[in-house]
PDB file of C-alpha atoms in Angstrom:
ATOM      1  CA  UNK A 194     -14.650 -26.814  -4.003  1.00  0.00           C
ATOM      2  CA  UNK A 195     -16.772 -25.524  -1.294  1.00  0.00           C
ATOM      3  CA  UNK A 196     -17.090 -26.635   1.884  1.00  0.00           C
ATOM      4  CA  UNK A 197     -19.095 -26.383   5.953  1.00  0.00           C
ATOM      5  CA  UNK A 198     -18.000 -27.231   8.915  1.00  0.00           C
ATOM      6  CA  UNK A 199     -20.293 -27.222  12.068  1.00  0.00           C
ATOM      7  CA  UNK A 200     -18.191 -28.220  15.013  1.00  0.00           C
ATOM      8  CA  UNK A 201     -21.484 -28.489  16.842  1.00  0.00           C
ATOM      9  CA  UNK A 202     -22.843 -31.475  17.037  1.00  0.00           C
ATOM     10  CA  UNK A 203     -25.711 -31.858  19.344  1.00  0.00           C
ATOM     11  CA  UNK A 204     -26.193 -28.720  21.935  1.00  0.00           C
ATOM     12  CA  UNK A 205     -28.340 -28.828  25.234  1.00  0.00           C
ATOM     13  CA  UNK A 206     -29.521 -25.678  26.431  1.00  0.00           C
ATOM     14  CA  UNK A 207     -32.108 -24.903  28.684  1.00  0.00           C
ATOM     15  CA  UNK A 208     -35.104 -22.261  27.967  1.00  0.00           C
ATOM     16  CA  UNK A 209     -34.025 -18.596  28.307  1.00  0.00           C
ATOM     17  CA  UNK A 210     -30.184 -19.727  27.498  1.00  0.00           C
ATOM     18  CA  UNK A 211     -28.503 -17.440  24.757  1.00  0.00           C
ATOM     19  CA  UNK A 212     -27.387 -19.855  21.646  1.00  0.00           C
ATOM     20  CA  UNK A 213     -24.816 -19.500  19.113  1.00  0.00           C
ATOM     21  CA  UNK A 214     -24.174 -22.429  16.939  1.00  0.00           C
ATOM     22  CA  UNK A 215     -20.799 -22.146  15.011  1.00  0.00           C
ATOM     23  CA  UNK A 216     -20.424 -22.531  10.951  1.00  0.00           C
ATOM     24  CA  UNK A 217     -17.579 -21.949   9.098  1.00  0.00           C
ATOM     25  CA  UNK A 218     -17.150 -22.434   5.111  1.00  0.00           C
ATOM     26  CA  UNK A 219     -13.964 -22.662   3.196  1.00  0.00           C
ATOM     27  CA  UNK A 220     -14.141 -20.997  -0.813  1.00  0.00           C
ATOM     28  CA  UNK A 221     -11.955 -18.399  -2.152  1.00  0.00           C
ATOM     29  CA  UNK A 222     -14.640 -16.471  -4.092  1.00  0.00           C
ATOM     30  CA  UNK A 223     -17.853 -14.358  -3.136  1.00  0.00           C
ATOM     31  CA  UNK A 224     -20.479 -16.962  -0.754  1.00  0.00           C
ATOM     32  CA  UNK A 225     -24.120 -16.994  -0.101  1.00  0.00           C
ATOM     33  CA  UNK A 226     -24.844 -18.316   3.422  1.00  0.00           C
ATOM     34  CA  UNK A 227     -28.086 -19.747   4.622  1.00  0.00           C
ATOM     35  CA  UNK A 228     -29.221 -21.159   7.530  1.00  0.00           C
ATOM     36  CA  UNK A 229     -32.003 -23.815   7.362  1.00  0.00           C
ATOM     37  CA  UNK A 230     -34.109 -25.553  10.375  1.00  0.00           C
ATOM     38  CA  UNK A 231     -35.602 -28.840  10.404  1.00  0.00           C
ATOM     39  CA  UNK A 232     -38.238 -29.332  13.286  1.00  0.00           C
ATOM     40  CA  UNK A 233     -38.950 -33.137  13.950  1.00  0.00           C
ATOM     41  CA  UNK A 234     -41.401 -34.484  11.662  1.00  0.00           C
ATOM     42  CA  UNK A 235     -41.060 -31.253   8.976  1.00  0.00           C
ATOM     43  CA  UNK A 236     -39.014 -30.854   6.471  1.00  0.00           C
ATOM     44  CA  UNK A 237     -36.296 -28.300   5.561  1.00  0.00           C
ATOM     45  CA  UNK A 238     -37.044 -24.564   5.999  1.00  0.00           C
ATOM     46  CA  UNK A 239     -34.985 -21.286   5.232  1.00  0.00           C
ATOM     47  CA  UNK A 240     -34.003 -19.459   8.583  1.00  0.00           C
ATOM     48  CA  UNK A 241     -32.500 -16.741   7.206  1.00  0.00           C
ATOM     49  CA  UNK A 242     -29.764 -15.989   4.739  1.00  0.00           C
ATOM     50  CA  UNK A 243     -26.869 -13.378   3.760  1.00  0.00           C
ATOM     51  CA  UNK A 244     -25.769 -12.097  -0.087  1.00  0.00           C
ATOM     52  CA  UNK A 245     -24.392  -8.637   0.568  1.00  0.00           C
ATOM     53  CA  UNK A 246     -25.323  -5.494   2.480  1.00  0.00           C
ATOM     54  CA  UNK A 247     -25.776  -5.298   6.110  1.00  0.00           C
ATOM     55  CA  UNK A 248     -23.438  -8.506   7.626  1.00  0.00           C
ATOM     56  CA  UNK A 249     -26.070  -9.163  10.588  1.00  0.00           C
ATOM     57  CA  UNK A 250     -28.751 -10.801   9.283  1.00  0.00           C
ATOM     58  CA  UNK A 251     -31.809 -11.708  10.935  1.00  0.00           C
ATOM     59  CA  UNK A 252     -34.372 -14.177  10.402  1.00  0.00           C
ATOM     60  CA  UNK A 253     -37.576 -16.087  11.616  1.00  0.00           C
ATOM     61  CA  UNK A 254     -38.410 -16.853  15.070  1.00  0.00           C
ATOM     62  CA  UNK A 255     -35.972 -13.909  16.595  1.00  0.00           C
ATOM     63  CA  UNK A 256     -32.931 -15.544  15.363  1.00  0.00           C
ATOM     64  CA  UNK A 257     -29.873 -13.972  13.833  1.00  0.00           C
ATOM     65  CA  UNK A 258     -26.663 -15.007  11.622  1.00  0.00           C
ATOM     66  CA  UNK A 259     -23.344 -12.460  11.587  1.00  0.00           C
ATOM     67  CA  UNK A 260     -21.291 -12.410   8.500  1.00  0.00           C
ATOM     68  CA  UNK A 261     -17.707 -12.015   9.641  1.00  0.00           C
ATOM     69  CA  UNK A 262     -15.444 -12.483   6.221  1.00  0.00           C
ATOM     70  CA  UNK A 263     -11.930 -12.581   7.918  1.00  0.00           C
ATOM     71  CA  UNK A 264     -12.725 -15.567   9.780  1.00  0.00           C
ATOM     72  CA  UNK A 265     -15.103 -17.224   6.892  1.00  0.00           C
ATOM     73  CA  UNK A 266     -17.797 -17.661   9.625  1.00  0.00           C
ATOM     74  CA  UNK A 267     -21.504 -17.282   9.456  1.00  0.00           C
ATOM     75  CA  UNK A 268     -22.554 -18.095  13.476  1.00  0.00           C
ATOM     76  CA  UNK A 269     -26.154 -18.757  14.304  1.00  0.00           C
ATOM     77  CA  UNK A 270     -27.709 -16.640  17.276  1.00  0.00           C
ATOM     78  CA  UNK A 271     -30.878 -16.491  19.405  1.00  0.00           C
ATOM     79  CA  UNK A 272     -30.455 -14.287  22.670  1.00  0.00           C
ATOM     80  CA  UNK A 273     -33.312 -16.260  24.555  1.00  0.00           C
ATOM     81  CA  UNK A 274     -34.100 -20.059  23.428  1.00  0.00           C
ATOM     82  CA  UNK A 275     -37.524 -21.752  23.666  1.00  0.00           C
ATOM     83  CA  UNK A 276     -38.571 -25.207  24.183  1.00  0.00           C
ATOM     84  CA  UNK A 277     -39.825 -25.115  20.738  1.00  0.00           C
ATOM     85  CA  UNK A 278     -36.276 -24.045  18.988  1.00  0.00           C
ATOM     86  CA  UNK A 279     -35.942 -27.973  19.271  1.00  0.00           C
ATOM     87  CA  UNK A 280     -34.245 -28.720  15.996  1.00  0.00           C
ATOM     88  CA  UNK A 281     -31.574 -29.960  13.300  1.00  0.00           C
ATOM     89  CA  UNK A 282     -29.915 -27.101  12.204  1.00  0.00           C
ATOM     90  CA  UNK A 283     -27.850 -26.046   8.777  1.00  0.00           C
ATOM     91  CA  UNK A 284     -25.650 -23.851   7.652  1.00  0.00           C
ATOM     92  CA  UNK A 285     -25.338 -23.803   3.895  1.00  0.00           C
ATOM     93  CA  UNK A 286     -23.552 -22.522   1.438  1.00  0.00           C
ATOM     94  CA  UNK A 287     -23.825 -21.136  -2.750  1.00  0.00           C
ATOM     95  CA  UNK A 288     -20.992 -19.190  -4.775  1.00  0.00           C
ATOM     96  CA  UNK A 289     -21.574 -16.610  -6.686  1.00  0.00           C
ATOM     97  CA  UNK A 290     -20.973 -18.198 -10.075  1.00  0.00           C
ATOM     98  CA  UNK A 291     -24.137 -19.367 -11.285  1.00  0.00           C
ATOM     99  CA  UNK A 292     -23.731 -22.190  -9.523  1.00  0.00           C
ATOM    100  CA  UNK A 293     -26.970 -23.043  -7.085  1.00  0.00           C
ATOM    101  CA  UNK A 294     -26.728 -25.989  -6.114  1.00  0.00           C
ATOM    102  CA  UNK A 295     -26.387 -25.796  -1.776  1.00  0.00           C
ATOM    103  CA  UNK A 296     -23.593 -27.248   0.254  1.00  0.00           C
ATOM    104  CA  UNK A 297     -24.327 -28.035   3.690  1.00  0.00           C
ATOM    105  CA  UNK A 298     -22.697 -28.926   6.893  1.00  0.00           C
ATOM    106  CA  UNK A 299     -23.430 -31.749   8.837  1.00  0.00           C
ATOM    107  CA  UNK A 300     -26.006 -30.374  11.177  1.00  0.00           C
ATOM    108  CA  UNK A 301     -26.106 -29.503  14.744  1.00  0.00           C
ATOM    109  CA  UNK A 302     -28.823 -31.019  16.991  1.00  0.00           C
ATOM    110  CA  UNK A 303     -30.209 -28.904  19.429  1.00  0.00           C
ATOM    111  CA  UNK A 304     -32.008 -29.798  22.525  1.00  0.00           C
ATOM    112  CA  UNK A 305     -34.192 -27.316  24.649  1.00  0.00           C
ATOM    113  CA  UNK A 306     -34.971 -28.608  27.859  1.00  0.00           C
ATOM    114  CA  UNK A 307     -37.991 -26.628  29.675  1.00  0.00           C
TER     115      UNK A 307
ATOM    116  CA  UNK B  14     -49.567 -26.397  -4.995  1.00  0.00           C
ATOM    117  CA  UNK B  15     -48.645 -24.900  -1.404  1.00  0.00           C
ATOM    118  CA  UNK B  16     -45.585 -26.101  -1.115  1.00  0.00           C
ATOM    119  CA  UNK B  17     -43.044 -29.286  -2.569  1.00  0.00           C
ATOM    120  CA  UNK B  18     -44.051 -32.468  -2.397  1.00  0.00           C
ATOM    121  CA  UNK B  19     -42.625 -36.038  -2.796  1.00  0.00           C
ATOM    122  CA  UNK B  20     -43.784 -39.536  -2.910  1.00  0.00           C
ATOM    123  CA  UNK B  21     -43.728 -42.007  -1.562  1.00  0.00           C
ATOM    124  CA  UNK B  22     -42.669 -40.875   1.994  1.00  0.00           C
ATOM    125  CA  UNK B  23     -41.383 -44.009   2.894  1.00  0.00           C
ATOM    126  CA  UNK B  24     -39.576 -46.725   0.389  1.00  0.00           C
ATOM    127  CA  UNK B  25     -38.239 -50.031   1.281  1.00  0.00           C
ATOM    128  CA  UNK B  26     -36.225 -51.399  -1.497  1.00  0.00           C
ATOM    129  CA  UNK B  27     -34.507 -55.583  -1.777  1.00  0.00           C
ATOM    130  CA  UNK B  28     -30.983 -55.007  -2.996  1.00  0.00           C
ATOM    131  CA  UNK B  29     -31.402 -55.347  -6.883  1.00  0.00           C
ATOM    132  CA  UNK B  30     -34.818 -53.493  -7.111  1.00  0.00           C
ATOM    133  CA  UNK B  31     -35.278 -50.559  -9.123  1.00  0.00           C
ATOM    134  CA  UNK B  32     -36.870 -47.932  -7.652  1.00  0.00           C
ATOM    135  CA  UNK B  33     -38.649 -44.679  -8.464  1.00  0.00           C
ATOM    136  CA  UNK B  34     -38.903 -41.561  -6.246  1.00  0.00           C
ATOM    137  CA  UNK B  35     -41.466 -38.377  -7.279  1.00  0.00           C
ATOM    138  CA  UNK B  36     -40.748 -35.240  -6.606  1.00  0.00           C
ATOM    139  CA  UNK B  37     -44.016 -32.241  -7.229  1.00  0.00           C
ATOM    140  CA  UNK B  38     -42.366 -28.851  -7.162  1.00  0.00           C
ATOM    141  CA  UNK B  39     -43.951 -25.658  -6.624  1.00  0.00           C
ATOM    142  CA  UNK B  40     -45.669 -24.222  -9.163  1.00  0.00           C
ATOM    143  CA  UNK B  41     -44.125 -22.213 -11.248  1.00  0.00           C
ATOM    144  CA  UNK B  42     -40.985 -22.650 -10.296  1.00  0.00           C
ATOM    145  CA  UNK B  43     -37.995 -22.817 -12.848  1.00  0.00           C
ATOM    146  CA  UNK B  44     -35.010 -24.538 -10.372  1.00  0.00           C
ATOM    147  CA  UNK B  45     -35.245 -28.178  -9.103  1.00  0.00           C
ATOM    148  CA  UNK B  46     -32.593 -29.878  -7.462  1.00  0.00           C
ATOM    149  CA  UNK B  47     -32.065 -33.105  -5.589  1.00  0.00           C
ATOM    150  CA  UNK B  48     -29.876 -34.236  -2.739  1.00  0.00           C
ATOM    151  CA  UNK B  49     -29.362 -37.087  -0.991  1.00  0.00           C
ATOM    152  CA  UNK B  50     -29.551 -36.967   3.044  1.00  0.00           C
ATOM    153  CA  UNK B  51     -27.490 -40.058   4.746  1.00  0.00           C
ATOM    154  CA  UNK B  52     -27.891 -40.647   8.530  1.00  0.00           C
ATOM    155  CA  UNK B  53     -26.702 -37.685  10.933  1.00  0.00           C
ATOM    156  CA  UNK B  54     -25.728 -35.805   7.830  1.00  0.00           C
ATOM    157  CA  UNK B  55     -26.624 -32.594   5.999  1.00  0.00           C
ATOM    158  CA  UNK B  56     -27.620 -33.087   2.476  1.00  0.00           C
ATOM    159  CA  UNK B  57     -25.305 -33.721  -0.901  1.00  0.00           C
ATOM    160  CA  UNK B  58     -26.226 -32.163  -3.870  1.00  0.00           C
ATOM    161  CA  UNK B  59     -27.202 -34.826  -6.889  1.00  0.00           C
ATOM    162  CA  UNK B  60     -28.424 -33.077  -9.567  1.00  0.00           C
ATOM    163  CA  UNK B  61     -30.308 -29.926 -10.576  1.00  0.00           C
ATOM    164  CA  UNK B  62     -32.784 -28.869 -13.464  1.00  0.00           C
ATOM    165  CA  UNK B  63     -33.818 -25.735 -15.024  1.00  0.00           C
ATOM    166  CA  UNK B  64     -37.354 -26.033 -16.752  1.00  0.00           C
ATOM    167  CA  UNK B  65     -36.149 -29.201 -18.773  1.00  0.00           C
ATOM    168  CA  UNK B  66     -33.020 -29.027 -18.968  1.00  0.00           C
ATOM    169  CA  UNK B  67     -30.614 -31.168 -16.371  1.00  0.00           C
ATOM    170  CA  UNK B  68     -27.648 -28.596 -16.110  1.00  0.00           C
ATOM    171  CA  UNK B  69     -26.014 -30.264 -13.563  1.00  0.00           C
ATOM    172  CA  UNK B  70     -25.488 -34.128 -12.504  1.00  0.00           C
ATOM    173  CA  UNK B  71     -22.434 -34.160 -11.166  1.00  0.00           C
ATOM    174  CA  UNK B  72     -23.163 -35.290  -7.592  1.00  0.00           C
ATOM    175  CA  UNK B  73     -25.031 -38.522  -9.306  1.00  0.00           C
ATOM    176  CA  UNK B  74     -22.701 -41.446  -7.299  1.00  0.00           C
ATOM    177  CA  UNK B  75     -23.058 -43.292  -9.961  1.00  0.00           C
ATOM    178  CA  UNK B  76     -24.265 -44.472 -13.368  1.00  0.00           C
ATOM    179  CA  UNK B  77     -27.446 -46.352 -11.553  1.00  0.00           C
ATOM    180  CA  UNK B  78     -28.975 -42.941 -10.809  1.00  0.00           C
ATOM    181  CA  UNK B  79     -31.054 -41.103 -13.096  1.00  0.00           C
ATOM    182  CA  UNK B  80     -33.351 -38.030 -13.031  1.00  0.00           C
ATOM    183  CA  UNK B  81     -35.555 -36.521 -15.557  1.00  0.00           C
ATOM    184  CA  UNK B  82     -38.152 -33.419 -15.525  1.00  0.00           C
ATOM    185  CA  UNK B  83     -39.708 -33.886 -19.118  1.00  0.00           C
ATOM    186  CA  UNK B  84     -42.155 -31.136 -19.031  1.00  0.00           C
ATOM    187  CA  UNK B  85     -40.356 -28.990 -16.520  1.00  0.00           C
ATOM    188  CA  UNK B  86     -42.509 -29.438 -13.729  1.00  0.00           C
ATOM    189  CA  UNK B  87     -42.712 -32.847 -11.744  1.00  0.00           C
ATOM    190  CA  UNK B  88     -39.536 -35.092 -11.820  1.00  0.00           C
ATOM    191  CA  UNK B  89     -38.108 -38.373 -10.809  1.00  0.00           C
ATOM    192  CA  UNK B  90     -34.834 -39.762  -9.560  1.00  0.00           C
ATOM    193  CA  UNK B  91     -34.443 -43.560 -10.728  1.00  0.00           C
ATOM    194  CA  UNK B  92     -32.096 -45.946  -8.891  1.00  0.00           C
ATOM    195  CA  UNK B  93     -31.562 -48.935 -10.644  1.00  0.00           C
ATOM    196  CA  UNK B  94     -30.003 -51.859  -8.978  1.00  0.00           C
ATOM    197  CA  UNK B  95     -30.406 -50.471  -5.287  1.00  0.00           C
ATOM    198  CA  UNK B  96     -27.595 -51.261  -3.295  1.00  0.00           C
ATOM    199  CA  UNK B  97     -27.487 -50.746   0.645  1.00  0.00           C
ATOM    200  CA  UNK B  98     -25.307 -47.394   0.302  1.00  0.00           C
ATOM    201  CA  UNK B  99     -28.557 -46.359  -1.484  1.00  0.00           C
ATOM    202  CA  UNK B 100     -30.532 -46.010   1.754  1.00  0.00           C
ATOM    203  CA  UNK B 101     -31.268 -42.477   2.330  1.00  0.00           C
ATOM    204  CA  UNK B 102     -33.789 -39.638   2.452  1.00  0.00           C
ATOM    205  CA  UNK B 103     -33.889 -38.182  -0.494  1.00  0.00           C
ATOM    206  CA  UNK B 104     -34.870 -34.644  -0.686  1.00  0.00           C
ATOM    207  CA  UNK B 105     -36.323 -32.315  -3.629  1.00  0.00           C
ATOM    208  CA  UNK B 106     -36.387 -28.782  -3.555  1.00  0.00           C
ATOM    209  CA  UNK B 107     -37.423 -26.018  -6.347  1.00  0.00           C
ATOM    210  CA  UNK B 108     -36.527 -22.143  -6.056  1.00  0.00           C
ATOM    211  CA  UNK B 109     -38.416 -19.687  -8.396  1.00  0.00           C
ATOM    212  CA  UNK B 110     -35.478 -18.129 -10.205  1.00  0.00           C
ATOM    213  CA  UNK B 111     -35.442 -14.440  -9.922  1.00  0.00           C
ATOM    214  CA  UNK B 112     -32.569 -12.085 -10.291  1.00  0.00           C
ATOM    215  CA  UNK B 113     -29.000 -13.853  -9.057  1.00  0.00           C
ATOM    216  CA  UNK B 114     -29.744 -17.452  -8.841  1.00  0.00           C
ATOM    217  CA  UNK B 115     -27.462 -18.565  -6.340  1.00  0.00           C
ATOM    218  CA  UNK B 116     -29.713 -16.519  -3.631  1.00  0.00           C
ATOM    219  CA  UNK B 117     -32.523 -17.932  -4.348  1.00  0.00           C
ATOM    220  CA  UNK B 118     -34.491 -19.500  -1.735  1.00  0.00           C
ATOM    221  CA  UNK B 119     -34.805 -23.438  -1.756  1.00  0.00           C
ATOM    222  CA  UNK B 120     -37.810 -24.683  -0.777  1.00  0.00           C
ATOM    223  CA  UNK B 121     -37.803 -28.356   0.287  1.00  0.00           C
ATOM    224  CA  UNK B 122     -40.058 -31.203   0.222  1.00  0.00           C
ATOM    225  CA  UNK B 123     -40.405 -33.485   3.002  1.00  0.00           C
ATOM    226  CA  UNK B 124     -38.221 -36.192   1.688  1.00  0.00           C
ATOM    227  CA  UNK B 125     -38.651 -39.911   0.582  1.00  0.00           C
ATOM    228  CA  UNK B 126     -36.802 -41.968   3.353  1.00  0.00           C
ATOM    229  CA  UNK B 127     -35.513 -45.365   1.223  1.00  0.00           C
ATOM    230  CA  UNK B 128     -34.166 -48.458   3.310  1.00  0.00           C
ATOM    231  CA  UNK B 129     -32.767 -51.124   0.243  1.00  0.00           C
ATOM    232  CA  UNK B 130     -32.033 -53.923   2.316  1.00  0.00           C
TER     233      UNK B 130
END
């Protein structure tokens, strides 16, 4: 079975910091890795997400994700962090056997303080 | 519609109660799953339909849950008997189905938040 781990639990950063929030998955086979973002109040929304090609991936909102297979991670970056990246974030997870259904991790809180 | 939505938003449940929860996917769209969101963590897959069809239930906790999509397009997720483990948000989301499923993007509703107390 599939599995995420985000050692991150809640960050604090202040505006104009550099982020990188950690995710790491443990399967055998071929993965699919998304990142999601919940804003408070909204619901669940795609960030970006990797299936082949090109390892650095980037999404909405300037952020980026790096595919590194050796170490089975899929890190979350943003080189300068607003007030309004104030969020729950998720790394997720599909394989590649017809199987959709999404595993998450656990979430990391992050905090912007202006 | 413009995007998933679910009702009610909020559900509060006595221990025993059945209870109902709605989920309106986008239209069009062939994939709908469910998961189940506890405090401070990420969702858990329950169970997923294509069109019709329930293909896959196996995150169900048990035989009091139940979910159905008759006519492929709205569904509901029935918890009979609610216990306190029950309380939740529980989240829909519907993808559209093209090419390699499993990269499909999700697209998620804004949750029905059940306290069974």
């Amino acid at each position: 079975a599939q599995s995420v781990s985000q050692h991150n639990h809640h960050v604090i950063l202040s505006e104009a910091a550099s982020l990188e929030l950690g995710c790491n998955y443990s399967y055998g086979g071929t993965v699919n890795l998304f990142w999601y973002v919940q804003y408070p109040g909204q619901h669940l929304q795609l960030l970006l997400k990797y299936f082949s090609g090109d390892p650095l991936v980037k999404g909405i909102k300037g952020f980026e994700a790096e595919f590194i297979k050796s170490k089975f991670s899929f890190n979350l970056r943003k080189p300068s962090v607003q007030w309004s990246d104030t969020a729950e974030y998720f790394c997720a997870v599909t394989s590649n056997f017809g199987n959709e259904k999404l595993t998450f991790g656990t979430g990391t809180r992050l905090t912007i303080i202006p | 519609g413009a995007g998933v939505s679910q009702s009610p938003r909020y559900k509060v449940a006595k221990r025993g109660q059945d209870v109902a929860l709605r989920c309106d996917p986008i239209s069009g769209h062939v994939s709908l799953f469910w998961y189940q969101q506890a405090l401070g963590q990420g969702p858990e897959f329950l169970t997923y339909f294509q069109n019709e069809a329930q293909l896959d239930k196996s995150g169900l906790p048990s035989d009091r849950f139940f979910a159905e999509r008759p006519e492929g397009s709205v569904s509901t997720l029935k918890i009979q008997r609610t216990q306190q483990e029950d309380s939740a948000v529980y989240l829909c989301a519907s993808s559209q189905r093209q090419g390699a499923s499993s990269t499909d993007t999700q697209y998620f509703g804004p949750g029905t938040r059940l306290t069974v107390l």
